[in-house]
mmCIF file of C-alpha atoms in Angstrom:
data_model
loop_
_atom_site.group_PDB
_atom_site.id
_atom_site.type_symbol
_atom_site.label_atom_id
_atom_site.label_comp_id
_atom_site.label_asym_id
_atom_site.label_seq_id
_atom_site.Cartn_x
_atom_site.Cartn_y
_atom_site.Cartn_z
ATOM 1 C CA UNK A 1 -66.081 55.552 31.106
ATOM 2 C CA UNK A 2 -69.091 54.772 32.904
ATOM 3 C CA UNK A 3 -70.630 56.719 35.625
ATOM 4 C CA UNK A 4 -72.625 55.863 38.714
ATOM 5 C CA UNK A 5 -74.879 58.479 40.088
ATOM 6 C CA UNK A 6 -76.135 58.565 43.472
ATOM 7 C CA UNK A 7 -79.085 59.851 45.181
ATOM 8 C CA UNK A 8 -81.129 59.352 48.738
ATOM 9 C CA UNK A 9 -79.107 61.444 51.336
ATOM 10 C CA UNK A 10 -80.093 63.962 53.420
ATOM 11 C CA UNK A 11 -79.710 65.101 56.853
ATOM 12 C CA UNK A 12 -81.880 62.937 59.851
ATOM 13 C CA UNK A 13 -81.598 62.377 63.604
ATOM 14 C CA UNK A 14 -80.002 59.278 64.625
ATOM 15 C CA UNK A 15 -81.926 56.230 65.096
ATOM 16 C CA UNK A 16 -83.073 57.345 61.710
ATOM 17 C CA UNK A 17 -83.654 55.328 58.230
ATOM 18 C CA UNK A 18 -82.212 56.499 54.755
ATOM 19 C CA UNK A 19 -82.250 54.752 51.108
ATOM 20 C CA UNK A 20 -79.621 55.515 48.636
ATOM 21 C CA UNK A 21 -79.785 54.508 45.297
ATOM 22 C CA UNK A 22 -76.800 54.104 42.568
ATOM 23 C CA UNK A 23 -78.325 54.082 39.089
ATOM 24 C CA UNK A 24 -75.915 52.402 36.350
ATOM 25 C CA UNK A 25 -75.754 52.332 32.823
ATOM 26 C CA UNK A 26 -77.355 48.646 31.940
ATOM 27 C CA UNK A 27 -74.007 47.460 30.152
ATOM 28 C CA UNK A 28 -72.561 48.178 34.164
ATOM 29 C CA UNK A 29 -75.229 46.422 35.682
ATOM 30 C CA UNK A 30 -75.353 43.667 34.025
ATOM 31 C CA UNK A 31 -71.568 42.970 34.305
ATOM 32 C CA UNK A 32 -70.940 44.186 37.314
ATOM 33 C CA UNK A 33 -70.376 43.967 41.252
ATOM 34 C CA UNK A 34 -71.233 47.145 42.809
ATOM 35 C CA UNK A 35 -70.502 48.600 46.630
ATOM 36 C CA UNK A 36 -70.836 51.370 48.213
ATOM 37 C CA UNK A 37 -68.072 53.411 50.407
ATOM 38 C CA UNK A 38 -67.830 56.744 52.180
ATOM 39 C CA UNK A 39 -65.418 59.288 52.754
ATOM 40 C CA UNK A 40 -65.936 61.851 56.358
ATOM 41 C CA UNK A 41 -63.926 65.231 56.020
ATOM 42 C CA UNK A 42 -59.964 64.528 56.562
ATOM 43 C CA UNK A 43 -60.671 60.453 56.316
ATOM 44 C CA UNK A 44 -59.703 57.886 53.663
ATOM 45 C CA UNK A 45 -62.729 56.090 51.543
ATOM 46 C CA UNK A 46 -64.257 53.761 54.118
ATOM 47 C CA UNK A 47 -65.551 50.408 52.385
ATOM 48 C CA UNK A 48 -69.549 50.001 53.342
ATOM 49 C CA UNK A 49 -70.708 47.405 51.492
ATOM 50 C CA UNK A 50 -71.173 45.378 47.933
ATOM 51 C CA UNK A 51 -73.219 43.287 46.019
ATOM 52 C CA UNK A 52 -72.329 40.754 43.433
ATOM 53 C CA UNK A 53 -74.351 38.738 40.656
ATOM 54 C CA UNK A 54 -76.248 37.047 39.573
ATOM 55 C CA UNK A 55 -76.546 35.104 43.281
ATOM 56 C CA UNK A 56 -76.102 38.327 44.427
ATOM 57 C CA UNK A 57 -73.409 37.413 47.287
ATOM 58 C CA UNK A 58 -73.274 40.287 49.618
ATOM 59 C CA UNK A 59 -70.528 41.641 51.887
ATOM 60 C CA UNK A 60 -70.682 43.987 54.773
ATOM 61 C CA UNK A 61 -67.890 46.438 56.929
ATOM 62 C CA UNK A 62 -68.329 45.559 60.217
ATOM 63 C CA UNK A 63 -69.626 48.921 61.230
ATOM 64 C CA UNK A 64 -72.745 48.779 59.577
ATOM 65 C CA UNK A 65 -73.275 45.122 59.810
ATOM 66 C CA UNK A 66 -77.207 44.566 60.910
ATOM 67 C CA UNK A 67 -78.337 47.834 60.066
ATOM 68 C CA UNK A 68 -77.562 48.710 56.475
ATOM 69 C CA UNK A 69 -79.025 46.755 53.502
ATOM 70 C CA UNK A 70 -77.518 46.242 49.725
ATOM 71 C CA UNK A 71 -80.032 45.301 47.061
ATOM 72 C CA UNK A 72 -80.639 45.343 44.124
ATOM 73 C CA UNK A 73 -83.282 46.311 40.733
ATOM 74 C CA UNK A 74 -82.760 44.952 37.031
ATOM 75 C CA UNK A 75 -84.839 46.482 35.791
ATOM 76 C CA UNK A 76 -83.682 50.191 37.169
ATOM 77 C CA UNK A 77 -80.059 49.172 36.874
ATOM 78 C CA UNK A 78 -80.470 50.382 40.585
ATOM 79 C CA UNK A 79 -78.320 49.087 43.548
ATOM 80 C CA UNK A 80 -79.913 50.580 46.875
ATOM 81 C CA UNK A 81 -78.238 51.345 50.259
ATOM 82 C CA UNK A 82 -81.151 50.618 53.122
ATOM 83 C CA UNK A 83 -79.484 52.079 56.215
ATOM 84 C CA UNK A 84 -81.291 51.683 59.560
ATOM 85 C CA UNK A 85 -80.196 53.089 63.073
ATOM 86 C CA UNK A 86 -78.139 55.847 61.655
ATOM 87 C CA UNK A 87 -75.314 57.069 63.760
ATOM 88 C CA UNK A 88 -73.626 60.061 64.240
ATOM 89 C CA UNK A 89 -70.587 58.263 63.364
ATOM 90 C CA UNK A 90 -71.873 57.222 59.899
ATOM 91 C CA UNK A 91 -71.792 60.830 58.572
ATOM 92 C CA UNK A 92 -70.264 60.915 55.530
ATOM 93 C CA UNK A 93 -70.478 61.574 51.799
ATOM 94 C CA UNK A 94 -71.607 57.845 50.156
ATOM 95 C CA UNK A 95 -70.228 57.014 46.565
ATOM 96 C CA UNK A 96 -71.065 53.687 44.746
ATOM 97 C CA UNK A 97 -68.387 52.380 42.211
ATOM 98 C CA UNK A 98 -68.212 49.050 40.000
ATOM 99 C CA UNK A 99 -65.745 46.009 40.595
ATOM 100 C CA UNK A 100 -65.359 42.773 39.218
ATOM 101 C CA UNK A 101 -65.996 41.235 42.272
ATOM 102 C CA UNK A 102 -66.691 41.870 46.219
ATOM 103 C CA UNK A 103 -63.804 43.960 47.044
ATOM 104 C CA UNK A 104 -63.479 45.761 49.839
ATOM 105 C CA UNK A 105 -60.307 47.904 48.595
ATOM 106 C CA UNK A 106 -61.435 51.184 46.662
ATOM 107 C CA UNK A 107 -58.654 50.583 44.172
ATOM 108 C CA UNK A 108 -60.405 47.570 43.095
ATOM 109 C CA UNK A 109 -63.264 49.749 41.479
ATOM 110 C CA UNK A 110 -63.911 52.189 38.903
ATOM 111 C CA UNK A 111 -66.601 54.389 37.247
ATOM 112 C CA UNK A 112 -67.440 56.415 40.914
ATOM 113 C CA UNK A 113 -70.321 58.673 41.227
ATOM 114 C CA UNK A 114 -70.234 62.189 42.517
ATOM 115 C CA UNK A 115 -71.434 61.026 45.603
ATOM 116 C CA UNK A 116 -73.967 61.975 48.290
ATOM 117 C CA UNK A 117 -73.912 63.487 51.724
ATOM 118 C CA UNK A 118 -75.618 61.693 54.776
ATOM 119 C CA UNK A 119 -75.439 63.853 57.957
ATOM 120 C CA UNK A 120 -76.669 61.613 60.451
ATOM 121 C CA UNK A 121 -77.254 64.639 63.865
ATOM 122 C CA UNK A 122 -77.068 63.277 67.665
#
């Protein structure tokens, strides 16, 4: 089964800027929609957002709409998180996971990464 792994968090001050990255195996990426969710202590996975190709459609949770970015590299089989204007609120550890198209449930994807923290301080 394949295996996302993520990388980028960190802990910053809010009004802050992080970049995660999800790094796929190239038979993922090339088949592929990815997204990213996160999961807060005692909360349910929390959709974030997803990308899907090749006209790489995006789609957004409402929360972060405006300030975080999904993108994507071929040729890093890399999908990136650009969140700007962190909040307190979005504190959280971020996984990425594959889908066959832009879900927003997180039973609609497999292969999840370990995951990684963003603490986002007031």
């Amino acid at each position: 089964q394949v295996q996302e792994v993520e990388s980028g968090g960190g802990l910053v001050q809010a009004g802050d800027s992080l970049r995660l990255s999800c790094t796929a195996s190239r038979r993922t990426f090339s088949r592929y929609a990815m997204g990213w969710f996160r999961q807060a202590p005692g909360m349910e996975r929390e959709f974030v957002a997803a990308i899907m190709w090749p006209v790489d459609n995006t789609r957004y949770a409402d929360s972060v709409k405006g300030r975080f970015t999904i993108s994507r590299d071929n040729a890093k089989n890399t999908v990136y998180l650009q969140m700007n204007s962190l909040k307190p609120e979005d504190t959280a550890k971020y996984y990425c996971a594959a889908a066959n198209g832009l879900y927003s449930d997180p039973r609609d994807y497999d292969s999840w990464g370990q995951g990684t923290q963003v603490t986002v301080s007031s």
